[in-house]
PDB file of C-alpha atoms and ligand atoms in Angstrom:
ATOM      1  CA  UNK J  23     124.032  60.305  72.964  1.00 77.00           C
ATOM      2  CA  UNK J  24     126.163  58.921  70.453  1.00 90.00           C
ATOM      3  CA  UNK J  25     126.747  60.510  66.816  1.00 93.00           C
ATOM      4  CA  UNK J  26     124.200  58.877  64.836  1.00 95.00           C
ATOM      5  CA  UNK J  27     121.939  60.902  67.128  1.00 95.00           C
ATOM      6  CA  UNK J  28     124.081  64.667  66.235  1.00 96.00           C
ATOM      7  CA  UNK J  29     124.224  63.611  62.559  1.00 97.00           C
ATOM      8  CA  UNK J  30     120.334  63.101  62.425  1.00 96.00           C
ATOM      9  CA  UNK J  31     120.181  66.489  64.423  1.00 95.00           C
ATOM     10  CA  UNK J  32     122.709  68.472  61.985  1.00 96.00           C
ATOM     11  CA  UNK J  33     121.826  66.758  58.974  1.00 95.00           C
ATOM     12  CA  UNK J  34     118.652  69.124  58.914  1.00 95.00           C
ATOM     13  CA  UNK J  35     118.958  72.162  56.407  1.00 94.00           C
ATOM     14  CA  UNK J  36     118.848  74.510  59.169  1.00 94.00           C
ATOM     15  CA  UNK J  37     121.449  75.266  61.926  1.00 96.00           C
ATOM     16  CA  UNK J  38     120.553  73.782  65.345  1.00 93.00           C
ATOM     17  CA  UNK J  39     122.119  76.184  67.618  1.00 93.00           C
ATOM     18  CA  UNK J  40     122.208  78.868  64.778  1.00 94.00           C
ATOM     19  CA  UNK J  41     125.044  80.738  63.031  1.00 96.00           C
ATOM     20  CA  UNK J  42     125.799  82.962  66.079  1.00 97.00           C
ATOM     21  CA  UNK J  43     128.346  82.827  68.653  1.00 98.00           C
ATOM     22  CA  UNK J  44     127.384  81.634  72.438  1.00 97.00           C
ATOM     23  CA  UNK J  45     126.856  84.989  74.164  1.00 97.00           C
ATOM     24  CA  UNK J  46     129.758  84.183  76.519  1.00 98.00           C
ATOM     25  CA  UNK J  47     131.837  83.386  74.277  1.00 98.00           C
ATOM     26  CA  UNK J  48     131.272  87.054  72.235  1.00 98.00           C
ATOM     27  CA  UNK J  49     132.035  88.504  75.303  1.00 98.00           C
ATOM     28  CA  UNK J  50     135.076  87.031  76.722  1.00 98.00           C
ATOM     29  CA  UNK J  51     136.734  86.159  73.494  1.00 98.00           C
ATOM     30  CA  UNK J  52     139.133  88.837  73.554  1.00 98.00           C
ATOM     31  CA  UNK J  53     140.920  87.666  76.321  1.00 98.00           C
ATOM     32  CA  UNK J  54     142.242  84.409  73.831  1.00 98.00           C
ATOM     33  CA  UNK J  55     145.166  85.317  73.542  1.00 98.00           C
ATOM     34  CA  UNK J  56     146.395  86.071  69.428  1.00 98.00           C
ATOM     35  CA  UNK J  57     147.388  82.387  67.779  1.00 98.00           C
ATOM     36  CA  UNK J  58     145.567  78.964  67.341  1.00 98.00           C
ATOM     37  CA  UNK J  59     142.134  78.309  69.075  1.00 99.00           C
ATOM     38  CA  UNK J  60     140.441  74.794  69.761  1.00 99.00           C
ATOM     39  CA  UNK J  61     137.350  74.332  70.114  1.00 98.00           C
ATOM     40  CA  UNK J  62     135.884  71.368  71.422  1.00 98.00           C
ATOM     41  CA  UNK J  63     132.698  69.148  70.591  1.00 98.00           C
ATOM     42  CA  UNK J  64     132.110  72.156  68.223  1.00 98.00           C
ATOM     43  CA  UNK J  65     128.711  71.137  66.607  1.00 98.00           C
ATOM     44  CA  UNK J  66     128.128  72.962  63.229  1.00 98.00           C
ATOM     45  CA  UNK J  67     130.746  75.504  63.772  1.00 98.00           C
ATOM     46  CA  UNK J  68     129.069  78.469  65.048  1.00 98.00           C
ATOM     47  CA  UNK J  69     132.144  79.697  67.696  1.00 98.00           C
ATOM     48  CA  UNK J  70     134.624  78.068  65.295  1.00 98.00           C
ATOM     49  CA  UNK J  71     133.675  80.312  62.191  1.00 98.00           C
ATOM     50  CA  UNK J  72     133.375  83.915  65.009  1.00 98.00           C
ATOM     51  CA  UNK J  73     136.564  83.282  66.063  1.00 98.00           C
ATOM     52  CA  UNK J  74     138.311  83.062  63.071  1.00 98.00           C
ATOM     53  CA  UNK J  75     136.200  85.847  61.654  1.00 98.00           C
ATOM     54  CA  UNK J  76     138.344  87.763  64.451  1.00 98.00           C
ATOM     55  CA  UNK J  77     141.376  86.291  63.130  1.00 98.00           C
ATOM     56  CA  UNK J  78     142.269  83.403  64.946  1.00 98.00           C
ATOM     57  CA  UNK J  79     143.983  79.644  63.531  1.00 98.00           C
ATOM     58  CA  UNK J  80     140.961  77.296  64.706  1.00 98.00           C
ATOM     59  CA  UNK J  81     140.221  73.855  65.174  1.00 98.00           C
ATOM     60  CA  UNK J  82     137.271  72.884  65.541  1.00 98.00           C
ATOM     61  CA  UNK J  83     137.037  68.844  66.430  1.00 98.00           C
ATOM     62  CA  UNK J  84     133.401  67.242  66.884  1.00 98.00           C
ATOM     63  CA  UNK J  85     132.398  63.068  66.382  1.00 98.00           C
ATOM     64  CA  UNK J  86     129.403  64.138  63.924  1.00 98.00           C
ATOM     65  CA  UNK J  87     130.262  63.756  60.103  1.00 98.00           C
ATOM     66  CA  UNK J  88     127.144  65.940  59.813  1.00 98.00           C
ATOM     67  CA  UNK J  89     128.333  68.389  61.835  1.00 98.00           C
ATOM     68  CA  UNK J  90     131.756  68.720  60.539  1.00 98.00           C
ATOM     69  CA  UNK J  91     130.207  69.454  56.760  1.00 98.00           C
ATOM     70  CA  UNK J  92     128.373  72.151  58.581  1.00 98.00           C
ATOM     71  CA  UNK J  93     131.054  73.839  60.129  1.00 98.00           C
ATOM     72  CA  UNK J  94     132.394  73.748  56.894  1.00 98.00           C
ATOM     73  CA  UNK J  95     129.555  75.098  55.038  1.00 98.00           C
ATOM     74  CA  UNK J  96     129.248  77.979  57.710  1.00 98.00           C
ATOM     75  CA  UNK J  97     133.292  78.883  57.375  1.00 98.00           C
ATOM     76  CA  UNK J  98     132.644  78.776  53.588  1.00 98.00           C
ATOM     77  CA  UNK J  99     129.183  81.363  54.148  1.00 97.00           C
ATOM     78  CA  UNK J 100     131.111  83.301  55.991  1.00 98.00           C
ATOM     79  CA  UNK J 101     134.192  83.778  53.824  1.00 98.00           C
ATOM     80  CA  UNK J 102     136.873  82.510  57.171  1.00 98.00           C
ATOM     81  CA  UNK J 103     139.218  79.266  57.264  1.00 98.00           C
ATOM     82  CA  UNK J 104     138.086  76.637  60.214  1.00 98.00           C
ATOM     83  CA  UNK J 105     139.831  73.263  60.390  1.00 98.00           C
ATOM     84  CA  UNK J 106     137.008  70.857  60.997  1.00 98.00           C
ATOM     85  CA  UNK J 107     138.642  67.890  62.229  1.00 98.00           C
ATOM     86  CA  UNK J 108     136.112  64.895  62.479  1.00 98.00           C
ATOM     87  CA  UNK J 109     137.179  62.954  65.912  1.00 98.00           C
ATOM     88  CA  UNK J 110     136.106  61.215  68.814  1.00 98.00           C
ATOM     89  CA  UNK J 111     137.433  62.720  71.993  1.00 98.00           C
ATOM     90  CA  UNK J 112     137.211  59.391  73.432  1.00 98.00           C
ATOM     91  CA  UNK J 113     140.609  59.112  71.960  1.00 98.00           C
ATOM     92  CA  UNK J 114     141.680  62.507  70.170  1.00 98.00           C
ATOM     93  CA  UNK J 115     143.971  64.555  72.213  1.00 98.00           C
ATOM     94  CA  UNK J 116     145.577  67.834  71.078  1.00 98.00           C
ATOM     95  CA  UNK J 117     149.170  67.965  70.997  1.00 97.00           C
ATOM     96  CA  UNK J 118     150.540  68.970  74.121  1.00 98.00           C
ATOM     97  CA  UNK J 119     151.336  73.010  73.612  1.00 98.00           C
ATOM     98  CA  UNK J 120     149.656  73.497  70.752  1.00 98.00           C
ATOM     99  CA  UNK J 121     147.295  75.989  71.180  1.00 98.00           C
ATOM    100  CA  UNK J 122     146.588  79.577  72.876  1.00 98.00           C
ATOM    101  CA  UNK J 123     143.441  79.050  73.754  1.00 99.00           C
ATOM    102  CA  UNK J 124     140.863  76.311  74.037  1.00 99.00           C
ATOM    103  CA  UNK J 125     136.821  76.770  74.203  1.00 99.00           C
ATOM    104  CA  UNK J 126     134.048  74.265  75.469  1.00 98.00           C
ATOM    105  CA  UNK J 127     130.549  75.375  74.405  1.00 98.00           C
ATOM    106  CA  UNK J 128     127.841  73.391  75.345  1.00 97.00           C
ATOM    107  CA  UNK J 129     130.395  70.734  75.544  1.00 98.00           C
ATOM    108  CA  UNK J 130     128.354  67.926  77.064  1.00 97.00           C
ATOM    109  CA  UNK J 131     130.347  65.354  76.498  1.00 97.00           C
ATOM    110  CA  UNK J 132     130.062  61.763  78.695  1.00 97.00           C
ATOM    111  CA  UNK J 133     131.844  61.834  82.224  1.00 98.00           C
ATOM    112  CA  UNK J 134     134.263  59.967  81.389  1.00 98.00           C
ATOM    113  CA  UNK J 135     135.331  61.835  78.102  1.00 98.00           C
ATOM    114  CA  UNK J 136     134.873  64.847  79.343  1.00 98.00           C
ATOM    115  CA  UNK J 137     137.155  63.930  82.850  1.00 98.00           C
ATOM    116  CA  UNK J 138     139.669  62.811  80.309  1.00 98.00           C
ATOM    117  CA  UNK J 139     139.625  65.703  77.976  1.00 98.00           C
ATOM    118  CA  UNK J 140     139.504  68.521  81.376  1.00 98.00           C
ATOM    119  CA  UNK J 141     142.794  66.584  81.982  1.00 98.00           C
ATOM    120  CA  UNK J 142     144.356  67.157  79.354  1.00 98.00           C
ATOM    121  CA  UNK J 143     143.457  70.927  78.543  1.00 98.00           C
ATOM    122  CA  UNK J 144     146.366  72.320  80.289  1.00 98.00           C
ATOM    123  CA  UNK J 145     149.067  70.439  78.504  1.00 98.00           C
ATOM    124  CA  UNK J 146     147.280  71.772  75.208  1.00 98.00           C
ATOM    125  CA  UNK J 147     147.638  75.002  76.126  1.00 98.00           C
ATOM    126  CA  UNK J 148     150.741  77.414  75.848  1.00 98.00           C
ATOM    127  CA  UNK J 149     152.022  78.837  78.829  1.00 98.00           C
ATOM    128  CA  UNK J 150     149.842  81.865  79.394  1.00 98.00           C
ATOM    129  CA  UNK J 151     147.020  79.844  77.211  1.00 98.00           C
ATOM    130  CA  UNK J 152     142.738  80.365  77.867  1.00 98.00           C
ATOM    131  CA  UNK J 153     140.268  78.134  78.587  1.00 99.00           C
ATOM    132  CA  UNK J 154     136.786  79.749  78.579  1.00 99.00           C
ATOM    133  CA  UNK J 155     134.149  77.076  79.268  1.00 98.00           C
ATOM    134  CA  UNK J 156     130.096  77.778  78.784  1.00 98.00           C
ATOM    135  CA  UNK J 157     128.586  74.748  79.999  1.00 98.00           C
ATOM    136  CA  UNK J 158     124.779  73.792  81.810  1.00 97.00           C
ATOM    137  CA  UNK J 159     124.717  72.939  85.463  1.00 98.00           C
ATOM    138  CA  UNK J 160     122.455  70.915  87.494  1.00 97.00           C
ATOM    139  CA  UNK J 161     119.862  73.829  88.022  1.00 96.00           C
ATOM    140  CA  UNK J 162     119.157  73.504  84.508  1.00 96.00           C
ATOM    141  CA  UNK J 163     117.334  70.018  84.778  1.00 96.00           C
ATOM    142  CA  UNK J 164     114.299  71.966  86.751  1.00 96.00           C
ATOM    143  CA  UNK J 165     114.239  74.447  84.078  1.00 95.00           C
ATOM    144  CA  UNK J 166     114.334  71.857  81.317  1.00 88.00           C
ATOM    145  CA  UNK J 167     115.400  74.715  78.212  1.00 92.00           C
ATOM    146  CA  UNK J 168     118.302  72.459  76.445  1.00 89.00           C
ATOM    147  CA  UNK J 169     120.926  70.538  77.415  1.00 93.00           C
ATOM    148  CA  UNK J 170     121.568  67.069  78.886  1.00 94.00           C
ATOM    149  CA  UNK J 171     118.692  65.453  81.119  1.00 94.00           C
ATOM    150  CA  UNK J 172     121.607  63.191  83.002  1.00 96.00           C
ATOM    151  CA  UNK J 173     123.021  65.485  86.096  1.00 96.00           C
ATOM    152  CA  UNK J 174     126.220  63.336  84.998  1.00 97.00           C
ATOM    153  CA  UNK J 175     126.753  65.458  82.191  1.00 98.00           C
ATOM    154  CA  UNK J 176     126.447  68.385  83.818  1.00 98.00           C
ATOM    155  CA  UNK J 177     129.304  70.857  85.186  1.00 98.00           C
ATOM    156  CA  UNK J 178     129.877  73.135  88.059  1.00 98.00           C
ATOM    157  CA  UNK J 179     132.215  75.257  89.542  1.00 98.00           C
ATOM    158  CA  UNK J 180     133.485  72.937  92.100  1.00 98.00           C
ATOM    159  CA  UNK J 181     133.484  69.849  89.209  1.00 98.00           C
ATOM    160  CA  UNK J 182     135.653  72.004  86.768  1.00 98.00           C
ATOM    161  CA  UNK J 183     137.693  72.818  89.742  1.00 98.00           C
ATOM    162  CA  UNK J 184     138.717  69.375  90.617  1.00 98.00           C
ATOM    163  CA  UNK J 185     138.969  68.402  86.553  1.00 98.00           C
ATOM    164  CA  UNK J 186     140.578  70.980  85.426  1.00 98.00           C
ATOM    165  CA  UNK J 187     144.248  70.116  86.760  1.00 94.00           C
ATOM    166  CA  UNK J 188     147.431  72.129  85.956  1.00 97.00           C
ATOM    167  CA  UNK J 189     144.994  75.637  85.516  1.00 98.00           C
ATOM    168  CA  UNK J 190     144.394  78.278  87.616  1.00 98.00           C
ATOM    169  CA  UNK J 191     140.793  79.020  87.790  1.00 98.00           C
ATOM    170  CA  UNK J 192     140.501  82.996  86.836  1.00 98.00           C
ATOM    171  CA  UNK J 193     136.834  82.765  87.239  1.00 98.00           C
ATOM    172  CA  UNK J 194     134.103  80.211  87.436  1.00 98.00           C
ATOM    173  CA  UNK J 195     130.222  81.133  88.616  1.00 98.00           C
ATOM    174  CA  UNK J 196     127.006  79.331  88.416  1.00 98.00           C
ATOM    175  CA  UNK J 197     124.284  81.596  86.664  1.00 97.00           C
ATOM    176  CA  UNK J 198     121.126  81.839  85.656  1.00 97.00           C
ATOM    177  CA  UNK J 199     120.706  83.940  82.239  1.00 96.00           C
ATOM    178  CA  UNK J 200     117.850  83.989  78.783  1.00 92.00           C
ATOM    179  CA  UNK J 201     119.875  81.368  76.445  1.00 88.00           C
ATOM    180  CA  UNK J 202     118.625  82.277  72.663  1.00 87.00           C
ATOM    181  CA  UNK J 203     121.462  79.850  70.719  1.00 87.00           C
ATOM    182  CA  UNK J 204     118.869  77.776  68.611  1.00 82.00           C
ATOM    183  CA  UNK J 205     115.625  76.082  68.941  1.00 79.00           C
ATOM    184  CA  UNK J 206     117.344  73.762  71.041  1.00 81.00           C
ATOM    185  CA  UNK J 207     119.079  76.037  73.548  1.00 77.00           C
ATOM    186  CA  UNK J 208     115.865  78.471  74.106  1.00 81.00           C
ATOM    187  CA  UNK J 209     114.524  80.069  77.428  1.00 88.00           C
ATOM    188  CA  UNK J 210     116.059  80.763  81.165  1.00 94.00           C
ATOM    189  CA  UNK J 211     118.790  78.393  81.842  1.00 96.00           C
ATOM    190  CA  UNK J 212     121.318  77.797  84.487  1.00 97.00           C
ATOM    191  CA  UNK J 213     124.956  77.383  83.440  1.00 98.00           C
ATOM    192  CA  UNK J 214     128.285  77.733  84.793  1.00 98.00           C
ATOM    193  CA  UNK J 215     130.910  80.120  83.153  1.00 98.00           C
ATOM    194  CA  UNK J 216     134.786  79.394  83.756  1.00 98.00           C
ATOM    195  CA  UNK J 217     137.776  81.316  82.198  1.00 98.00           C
ATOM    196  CA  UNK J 218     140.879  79.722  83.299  1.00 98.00           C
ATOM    197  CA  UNK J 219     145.029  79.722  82.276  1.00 98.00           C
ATOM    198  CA  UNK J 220     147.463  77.903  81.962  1.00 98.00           C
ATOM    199  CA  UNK J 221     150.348  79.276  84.404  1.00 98.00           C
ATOM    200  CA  UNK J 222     153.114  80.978  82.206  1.00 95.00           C
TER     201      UNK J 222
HETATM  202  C1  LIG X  11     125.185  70.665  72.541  1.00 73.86           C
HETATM  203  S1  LIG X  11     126.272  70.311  71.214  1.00 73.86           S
HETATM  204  C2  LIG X  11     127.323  71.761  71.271  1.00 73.86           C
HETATM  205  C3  LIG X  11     127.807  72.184  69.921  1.00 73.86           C
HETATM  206  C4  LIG X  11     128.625  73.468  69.884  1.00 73.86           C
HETATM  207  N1  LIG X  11     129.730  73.482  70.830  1.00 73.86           N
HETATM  208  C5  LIG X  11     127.770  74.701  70.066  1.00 73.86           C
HETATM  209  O1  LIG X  11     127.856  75.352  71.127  1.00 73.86           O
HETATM  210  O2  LIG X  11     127.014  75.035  69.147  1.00 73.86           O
HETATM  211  C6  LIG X  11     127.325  69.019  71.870  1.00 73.86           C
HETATM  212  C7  LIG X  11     128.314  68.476  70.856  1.00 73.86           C
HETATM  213  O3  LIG X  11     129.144  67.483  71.454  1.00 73.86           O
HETATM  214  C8  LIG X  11     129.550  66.594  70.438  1.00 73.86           C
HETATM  215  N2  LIG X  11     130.094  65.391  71.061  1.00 73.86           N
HETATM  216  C9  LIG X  11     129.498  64.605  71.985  1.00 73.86           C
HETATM  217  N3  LIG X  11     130.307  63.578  72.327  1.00 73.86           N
HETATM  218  C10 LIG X  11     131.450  63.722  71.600  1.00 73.86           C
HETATM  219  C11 LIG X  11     132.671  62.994  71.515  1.00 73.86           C
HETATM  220  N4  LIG X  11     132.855  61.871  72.229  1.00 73.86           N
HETATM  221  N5  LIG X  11     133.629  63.426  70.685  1.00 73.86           N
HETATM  222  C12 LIG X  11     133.444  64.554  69.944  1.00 73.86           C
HETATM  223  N6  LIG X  11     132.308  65.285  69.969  1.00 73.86           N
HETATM  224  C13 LIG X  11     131.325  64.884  70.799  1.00 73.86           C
HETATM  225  C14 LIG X  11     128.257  66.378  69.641  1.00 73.86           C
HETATM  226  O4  LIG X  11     128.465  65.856  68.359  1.00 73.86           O
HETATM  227  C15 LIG X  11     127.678  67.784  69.635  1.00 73.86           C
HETATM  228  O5  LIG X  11     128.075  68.480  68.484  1.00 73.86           O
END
């Protein structure tokens, strides 16, 4: 899916995966360390604008114009500072040690993106940095609730395991759980949850 496809989807009035946080990302935020937070393929800014509500620097990069005014709009609604950087990850890398924490939310972004972007996470990080990852997996093409309909896109443990090079793996599970992040993210879904660090 390429961006003309997210604009037309965030160019609506309404917020696609709402205003709220992912519910995994609410729950393990706290272990980002203080400092600067990235978050990738960030949509319209709904993790972007929580996190800095809790008083982290954020960055939130995404490829959709649309979504990028969004994010912008929601950090203005909600009274918090978000940089939206508009960016392709096809070719934007963070500078290497530049952040305490990075966060993939329903990051879906093509294999060979997203291989290159896992790769470089690590060097992004500070020593001690978090990566906390929310992402479908392949059970979720049976249950058809959201997400991707090419297994390609998908992630699992084993995937982020392999990709993820230069972190240690603190935790990474395959689940099944009730999504409610939007009227495109709505019903049981299966998705894999990682929290990793970069080695201090
Ligand atoms: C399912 S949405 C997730 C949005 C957000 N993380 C959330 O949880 O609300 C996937 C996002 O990936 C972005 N995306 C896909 N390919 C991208 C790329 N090559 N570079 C940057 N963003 C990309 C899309 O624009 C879209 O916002």
């Amino acid at each position: 899916m390429n961006s003309t496809f997210w604009d037309e989807r965030y160019g609506a009035e309404a917020f696609a995966y709402g205003t709220e946080p992912n519910d995994f990302l609410r729950a393990n935020a706290g272990r980002l360390p203080k400092g600067r937070v990235l978050c990738l393929a960030e949509g319209e800014g709904r993790n972007a604008a929580f996190l800095a509500g809790l008083g982290y620097t954020v960055t939130a990069v995404d490829f959709s114009a649309e979504g990028v005014k969004k994010t912008q709009r929601l950090a203005r609604e909600k009274g918090v500072t978000v940089t939206a950087v508009h960016a392709d990850l096809a070719t934007w890398t963070a500078p290497d040690a530049s952040f305490e924490g990075v966060v993939a939310i329903f990051a879906h972004l093509p294999p060979p993106v997203r291989r290159l972007v896992h790769g470089w996470v690590a060097r992004a990080l500070t020593p001690g940095g978090v990566f906390l990852l929310e992402a479908y997996s392949p059970a979720q093409l049976a249950l058809n609730t959201g997400g991707p309909r090419d297994a390609a896109f998908l992630m699992t443990p084993a995937s982020l395991r392999e990709e993820l090079q230069g972190l240690t793996i603190e935790s990474a599970v395959e689940i099944e759980r009730e999504v409610r992040e939007g009227a495109f993210h709505t019903g049981r879904a299966a998705t894999v949850q990682a929290i990793a660090r970069r080695p201090a």
